[in-house]
C-alpha positions as a printed Julia matrix, in Angstrom:
534×3 Matrix{Float64}:
  87.68  124.54  108.25
  89.94  126.3   110.7
  92.4   128.91  109.46
  95.35  126.69  110.44
  93.98  123.88  108.26
  93.41  126.25  105.34
  97.02  127.45  105.6
  98.37  123.91  105.78
  96.62  122.87  102.57
  98.06  125.7   100.43
 101.1   125.49   98.15
 102.26  128.56   96.24
 105.05  128.03   93.75
 106.64  129.53   90.66
 107.8   127.76   87.52
 111.05  129.15   86.12
 113.31  128.27   83.2
 115.04  129.47   80.06
 112.66  130.38   77.18
 111.29  127.36   75.33
 112.14  124.75   77.94
 108.43  124.18   78.39
 107.25  126.18   81.43
 103.88  127.22   80.1
 103.2   123.75   78.7
 103.99  122.21   82.09
 101.7   124.73   83.8
  98.89  123.74   81.44
  99.34  120.04   82.14
  99.34  120.62   85.88
  96.02  122.45   85.45
  94.76  119.54   83.42
  95.32  117.17   86.35
  93.62  119.62   88.66
  90.61  119.31   86.34
  90.91  123.03   85.79
  90.97  123.09   81.99
  89.57  120.55   79.59
  92.26  120.48   76.92
  95.71  121.95   77.18
  97.04  124.18   74.38
 100.8   124.15   73.82
 102.22  127.58   73.1
 103.27  126.92   69.49
 101.48  124.11   67.74
  99.02  124.29   64.9
  97.52  120.95   65.72
  95.91  122.33   68.83
  93.85  125.38   68.03
  93.43  126.46   71.62
  96.0   129.01   72.82
  97.67  128.36   76.15
  95.44  129.44   79.05
  98.2   131.19   80.91
  99.38  133.41   78.03
  96.6   135.96   77.83
  98.13  139.08   76.3
  97.79  139.33   72.51
 101.51  139.76   71.98
 102.25  136.56   73.92
  99.99  134.52   71.71
 101.56  135.86   68.53
 105.12  135.19   69.55
 104.6   132.03   71.54
 106.38  133.39   74.6
 105.07  134.44   77.99
 105.7   138.13   78.66
 103.93  138.71   81.97
 103.68  136.51   85.01
 100.27  134.91   85.22
  98.6   133.53   88.3
  96.64  130.28   88.19
  95.03  128.27   90.96
  93.49  124.83   91.19
  92.58  122.1    93.68
  94.18  118.67   93.54
  93.5   115.93   96.1
  92.38  118.42   98.7
  95.39  120.7    98.29
  94.94  124.23   96.95
  97.76  124.98   94.53
  98.66  128.49   93.34
 101.02  128.58   90.35
 102.87  131.66   89.17
 103.94  131.08   85.57
 106.84  133.45   84.89
 108.34  134.75   81.63
 111.57  132.96   80.76
 112.66  135.5    78.16
 115.55  137.49   79.57
 114.06  140.84   78.55
 111.34  140.27   81.13
 113.56  138.97   83.89
 112.58  141.72   86.32
 109.0   140.5    86.37
 110.34  137.07   87.26
 112.62  138.36   90.03
 109.66  140.13   91.6
 107.54  137.01   91.37
 110.17  135.03   93.24
 109.51  137.23   96.29
 105.96  135.85   96.38
 106.54  132.08   96.1
 107.23  129.46   98.76
 108.95  126.99   96.43
 110.02  126.68   92.8
 109.99  124.13   89.99
 112.86  124.61   87.54
 112.26  123.22   84.05
 115.27  122.09   82.02
 115.25  121.05   78.36
 116.99  117.68   78.02
 118.62  118.59   74.7
 119.9   122.04   75.67
 120.74  121.35   79.29
 121.24  124.24   81.67
 120.95  127.63   79.93
 121.99  131.09   81.09
 118.57  132.37   82.1
 118.04  129.34   84.32
 121.39  130.01   85.99
 120.42  133.57   86.89
 117.02  132.63   88.25
 118.31  129.69   90.27
 120.93  131.97   91.78
 118.16  134.24   93.06
 116.33  131.22   94.51
 119.53  130.05   96.21
 120.11  133.48   97.75
 116.66  133.29   99.32
 116.92  129.55  100.14
 113.75  128.75   98.23
 113.18  124.95   97.96
 113.61  123.78   94.35
 112.36  120.75   92.42
 113.98  120.15   89.02
 111.91  118.8    86.12
 113.84  117.61   83.07
 111.5   118.09   80.13
 111.22  116.78   76.53
 112.46  113.24   77.27
 110.71  112.03   74.12
 113.39  113.83   72.06
 117.05  113.02   71.67
 119.11  114.84   74.26
 121.91  114.57   76.78
 122.62  111.46   78.79
 120.82  111.51   82.13
 124.03  111.31   84.18
 125.74  114.07   82.2
 122.7   116.23   82.72
 122.64  115.63   86.47
 126.34  116.57   86.61
 125.68  119.72   84.63
 122.85  120.69   86.98
 125.14  120.22   89.97
 128.05  122.15   88.46
 126.33  125.04   86.7
 123.47  125.63   89.12
 125.44  124.6    92.25
 122.61  122.35   93.36
 122.78  119.05   95.25
 120.53  116.73   93.31
 118.62  113.64   94.38
 116.89  111.92   91.42
 113.39  110.69   92.32
 112.64  109.25   88.89
 114.86  107.93   86.13
 114.33  107.61   82.36
 114.37  104.25   80.57
 116.1   105.11   77.29
 115.49  108.49   75.63
 114.25  110.08   72.41
 113.63  107.36   69.86
 114.2   104.53   72.38
 112.29  106.22   75.16
 110.43  103.42   76.95
 109.19  105.18   80.04
 110.2   106.24   83.49
 111.07  104.36   86.63
 109.63  106.27   89.56
 111.93  105.87   92.56
 109.61  107.85   94.79
 106.7   105.4    94.42
 108.6   102.35   93.08
 106.72  101.85   89.85
 107.32  101.95   86.11
 105.49  104.24   83.77
 105.32  103.11   80.16
 105.5   105.72   77.45
 103.06  105.22   74.58
 103.8   108.4    72.61
 100.11  109.17   72.53
  99.35  112.53   74.08
  95.6   112.06   73.76
  95.54  109.58   76.6
  95.21  111.82   79.58
  96.65  109.62   82.29
  98.89  106.7    81.44
  98.96  103.32   83.21
 101.62  102.61   85.78
 102.89   99.19   86.71
 104.06   98.73   90.25
 107.49   97.15   90.6
 108.72   96.91   94.15
 111.96   95.17   93.27
 114.05   95.87   90.17
 115.19   92.25   89.83
 111.57   91.32   89.12
 111.24   89.55   85.75
 108.1    91.61   85.05
 110.39   94.48   84.17
 111.93   92.51   81.25
 108.48   91.74   79.87
 107.53   95.4    79.97
 110.54   97.11   78.41
 112.65   94.32   76.94
 115.74   92.72   78.47
 118.36   95.22   77.22
 116.51   98.25   78.57
 115.73   96.44   81.81
 119.37   95.53   82.41
 120.46   99.05   81.57
 117.95  100.45   84.02
 119.13   98.1    86.81
 122.72   99.22   86.32
 121.77  102.88   86.16
 119.61  102.77   89.28
 122.41  100.99   91.14
 124.77  103.74   90.03
 122.28  106.43   91.04
 121.86  105.05   94.53
 125.65  104.79   94.79
 126.42  108.32   93.59
 123.51  110.47   94.77
 122.3   110.82   98.35
 118.83  109.55   99.27
 116.14  112.23   99.28
 115.83  114.09  102.58
 112.82  116.38  102.99
 114.44  118.54  105.67
 117.39  119.35  103.4
 114.99  120.09  100.56
 113.01  122.54  102.68
 116.2   124.34  103.72
 117.15  124.65  100.04
 120.15  122.34  100.45
 118.98  119.44   98.29
 116.93  119.35   95.07
 114.91  116.36   93.87
 114.93  115.71   90.1
 112.13  114.32   87.91
 112.19  113.33   84.24
 109.27  113.55   81.81
 107.7   115.15   78.76
 105.18  117.88   79.53
 103.81  118.04   75.99
 102.97  114.33   76.04
 101.68  114.6    79.56
 104.26  112.16   80.71
 105.82  112.17   84.17
 103.74  115.19   85.15
 101.46  113.36   87.55
 104.44  111.93   89.44
 105.86  115.41   89.75
 102.55  116.73   91.08
 102.01  113.87   93.55
 105.48  114.25   94.95
 105.15  118.03   94.99
 102.03  118.08   97.15
 103.56  115.68   99.64
 106.93  117.42  100.08
 106.51  121.11   99.13
 106.27  123.65  101.94
 103.02  125.31  103.03
 103.14  129.15  103.24
 106.27  130.24  105.09
 106.99  133.2   107.4
 108.3   136.34  105.7
 110.86  138.82  106.96
 109.71  142.43  107.11
 111.85  145.4   108.11
 110.21  145.43  111.52
 109.96  141.73  112.39
 109.38  138.18  111.1
 105.7   137.76  110.15
 104.19  134.29  110.53
 101.28  133.01  108.42
  99.26  131.85  111.44
  99.04  135.34  113.0
  95.56  136.75  113.5
  96.12  140.11  111.79
  96.16  140.42  108.02
  99.22  141.54  106.06
 100.27  141.19  102.42
 102.33  142.92   99.73
 101.97  143.93   96.08
 104.43  142.05   93.87
 102.94  142.87   90.49
 100.54  145.3    88.86
  98.87  144.46   85.59
  96.99  147.08   83.57
  94.15  146.21   81.19
  93.73  142.52   81.84
  90.4   142.96   80.16
  90.82  145.13   77.04
  87.11  146.12   77.16
  87.53  147.87   80.49
  90.49  150.01   81.46
  91.21  148.19   84.65
  94.34  147.78   86.69
  94.84  144.87   89.0
  97.32  144.83   91.83
  98.43  141.29   92.7
  98.83  140.78   96.43
 100.46  137.82   98.14
  98.85  137.23  101.54
 101.49  136.63  104.19
  99.47  136.41  107.41
  95.91  136.5   108.69
  92.77  136.41  106.58
  91.79  138.84  103.82
  88.05  139.59  103.69
  86.16  141.67  101.18
  84.59  144.99  102.2
  86.91  145.27  105.2
  89.05  148.41  105.48
  92.82  147.74  105.43
  95.7   150.12  105.93
  97.8   151.08  102.91
 101.1   151.59  104.75
 102.82  153.95  102.29
  99.84  156.29  101.84
  98.64  155.85  105.45
  95.09  155.5   104.1
  92.45  152.89  104.83
  91.13  151.21  101.7
  88.17  148.88  101.22
  87.82  146.35   98.39
  84.4   145.29   97.19
  85.52  142.8    94.56
  88.81  141.04   95.3
  89.59  138.5    92.56
  90.96  135.01   92.72
  92.58  133.92   89.49
  92.28  131.27   87.11
  94.07  132.39   83.94
  91.37  134.13   81.91
  88.65  133.61   84.45
  88.57  135.71   87.58
  86.2   134.98   90.43
  85.25  137.32   93.24
  86.25  135.84   96.61
  84.91  136.69  100.05
  87.8   135.32  102.01
  91.43  134.42  101.23
  94.11  132.8   103.34
  97.92  133.09  103.63
  99.64  131.76  100.52
  96.83  132.93   98.25
  97.27  135.57   95.58
  94.47  138.13   95.39
  93.88  140.66   92.61
  92.62  144.03   93.77
  91.14  146.62   91.43
  93.39  149.61   91.63
  92.74  153.2    90.68
  96.37  154.2    90.98
  96.95  153.77   94.71
  99.42  150.93   94.52
 103.04  150.69   93.51
 105.1   147.53   93.39
 106.33  146.62   96.87
 103.49  148.29   98.81
 102.24  146.66  101.99
  98.6   146.3   103.05
  97.84  145.39  106.69
  94.99  145.4   109.18
  96.57  148.35  110.98
 100.17  147.57  111.9
 102.91  149.43  110.03
 104.97  146.71  108.35
 107.28  147.07  105.34
 108.16  143.96  103.38
 111.49  144.24  101.68
 113.31  142.8    98.73
 111.58  144.05   95.59
 114.41  145.67   93.65
 114.52  148.2    90.82
 117.79  147.72   88.91
 119.56  150.1    86.6
 118.25  149.45   83.05
 120.54  148.24   80.26
 118.88  149.99   77.29
 117.8   153.61   76.99
 115.74  155.41   74.33
 113.94  158.73   74.04
 110.22  158.28   73.61
 108.4   160.69   71.26
 104.72  161.21   70.62
 103.86  160.25   67.03
 100.31  161.6    67.14
  99.98  165.13   68.63
  96.22  164.7    69.0
  96.72  161.85   71.42
  99.25  163.3    73.86
  96.91  162.85   76.82
  96.43  159.14   76.1
 100.18  158.72   75.64
 101.08  160.22   78.98
  98.37  158.22   80.75
  99.56  155.05   79.04
 103.22  155.62   79.9
 102.23  156.42   83.46
 100.28  153.21   83.96
 102.78  150.95   82.2
 105.61  152.35   84.35
 103.62  151.7    87.54
 103.23  148.16   86.33
 107.01  147.91   86.31
 107.41  147.16   82.59
 110.23  149.69   82.34
 111.54  152.81   84.04
 110.89  156.38   83.04
 113.42  159.19   83.42
 112.7   162.86   82.68
 115.69  164.98   81.67
 116.21  168.05   83.86
 117.5   170.14   80.96
 114.58  169.97   78.52
 112.0   167.7    80.12
 112.32  164.98   77.45
 111.29  161.52   78.49
 113.68  158.59   78.41
 112.56  155.01   78.82
 115.02  152.52   80.3
 114.47  148.76   80.0
 116.24  145.53   80.82
 115.86  144.13   77.3
 115.18  145.45   73.81
 112.01  143.39   73.35
 110.29  145.5    75.99
 110.22  148.52   73.68
 108.09  146.54   71.27
 105.76  145.45   74.05
 105.39  149.06   75.24
 104.72  150.37   71.73
 102.22  147.6    71.06
 100.37  148.07   74.32
 100.28  151.87   74.05
  98.65  151.54   70.65
  96.21  148.71   71.42
  95.28  149.59   74.96
  95.5   153.38   75.02
  95.19  154.35   71.33
  98.48  156.28   71.45
 101.37  155.99   68.99
 104.98  156.54   69.94
 108.37  156.46   68.25
 111.8   155.94   69.79
 115.12  157.68   69.32
 118.4   156.09   70.33
 120.35  157.54   73.23
 123.79  156.39   74.29
 123.64  155.83   78.02
 125.73  153.23   79.8
 124.01  153.1    83.19
 121.53  155.06   85.27
 122.87  155.84   88.72
 120.8   157.12   91.6
 122.61  160.14   93.06
 123.17  160.33   96.8
 125.22  163.38   97.92
 126.73  163.35  101.43
 125.79  167.0   101.83
 123.21  168.32   99.33
 124.21  171.94  100.09
 127.96  171.52   99.51
 129.82  173.43   96.79
 131.04  170.14   95.31
 127.5   168.93   94.73
 126.43  172.26   93.16
 129.46  172.12   90.87
 128.52  168.51   89.96
 124.97  169.58   89.05
 126.23  172.51   86.98
 128.87  170.57   85.02
 126.73  167.48   84.5
 123.37  169.17   83.88
 123.05  167.55   80.44
 123.1   164.14   82.09
 120.77  164.76   85.03
 117.26  163.31   85.1
 114.53  162.5    87.6
 112.92  159.09   87.93
 109.22  158.5    88.48
 109.46  159.07   92.23
 111.3   162.34   91.71
 114.74  161.04   92.72
 117.79  162.46   91.02
 119.47  160.16   88.5
 122.77  160.59   86.65
 122.76  159.06   83.14
 126.39  158.2    82.45
 127.2   157.77   78.75
 130.15  155.39   79.27
 131.93  153.46   82.03
 134.79  155.96   81.63
 132.6   159.0    82.32
 131.24  157.29   85.39
 134.71  156.53   86.72
 135.96  160.06   86.11
 132.89  161.59   87.73
 133.32  159.45   90.83
 136.98  160.47   91.11
 136.23  164.13   90.61
 133.28  164.35   93.0
 134.0   161.79   95.73
 131.29  163.06   98.1
 128.55  162.37   95.54
 127.7   158.69   95.84
 126.21  156.68   92.97
 123.93  153.65   93.34
 122.94  151.11   90.7
 119.78  150.19   92.6
 117.0   152.6    93.41
 116.16  154.08   96.77
 113.92  151.22   97.92
 116.82  148.93   98.46
 118.94  151.42  100.29
 116.28  152.12  102.89
 115.58  148.42  103.18
 119.2   147.61  104.01
 119.4   150.07  106.88
């Protein structure tokens, strides 16, 4: 197959939502249709003994939440689909933001009973800023929840989306009869039996057909006719161009756990979702069909296999073809690197691939060369932008609880910070280490992973810091800046890249400091962003 054909048959997308709306379950069912796994395991359910394929860190299995983004790929009707399953839990939002830089489109999962929740709002906002095409999937239709029209209104108001329903529920919860698929004009009957892998569909070209009454009963049929009439009156017809520009979002209804409405979602997805798109770099717009290879690291994962201390850098290929054993330029280090075993993913199974195309995600074994946001090319110096490091919300001192293991501890902290789990600051005054995270749950994850993956124990001590600000003096030699360093020495720290950071203990301190030393600028986002904006 030609490279152009390979590019055209790839779809890379992320699944985002609030915790517990059913992302990982949906991911599993999509894999099931791709014939990729034999039985799907819901995240929390004792009936099914098999844990979910995409949650492969111990701590995820225990808590029933996804903590790290996982990459899964499968083939379906000749299309190669790459899914990035992201954590919904807000403490791991940064991982999700980074993942959104690597996807071409997004499926947003919404729980019918809870409607739109805060985490979904934040993530959709990021997608809207980047104009990523979105498909909405309303999940858990087999439970009682909000009325379909109310839900569509809520999606439009809270997420500022323009929706176009492509399927519509017949009843809900206890009376849930099935789904009318407006995209293919057929009715799907709900049997409530999740063991049946693929349910029967009955084609109904015209809603006034009496066959509909026989299938779902007259009351439900009449209701559906009214509702569909209302839908076509209120909502615009689906327009693929608008969808691709991120100006219109199709909506599907279903129940991922019961495998219901998932196939319709998948069929529609492969026919409308975009193939790999061009990406903006600082230098120029890079198109997927270019001859030369380029790609960027959007995630680093240490110890995917607890038996071996390995680190994998996940790379999204933007243009050209990636081949194994070919030297590529690491732009930041200006070194040529060669990879003998690039991995393609499939949840717990990794396969070595000889050749990968734009849109694919490749895992490269890393000995510490990569940081998040690095670019790899076949020679040209390109910098991809838009992978942010925000100021953390929580700060704690980290102490070594086992003096015999200080080497393991520092190695562990080092690798976890490269992975982007949290940020490390070292105080200038006494060299103590402070860990800053977006959410409190991350401290537990760090402690757990240090112990189980590196054999090091740590304890935390609280520290009252309001925000970490990256310091940017107009003139580093000025008296004002020296005075600032002398007066504020208790609060000065360095981040992992050796940049100066001011740890302000309250909004008031920050305000006063800015008034007193106007030439010393403070930034809430790290250096990366500032260079990128220039």
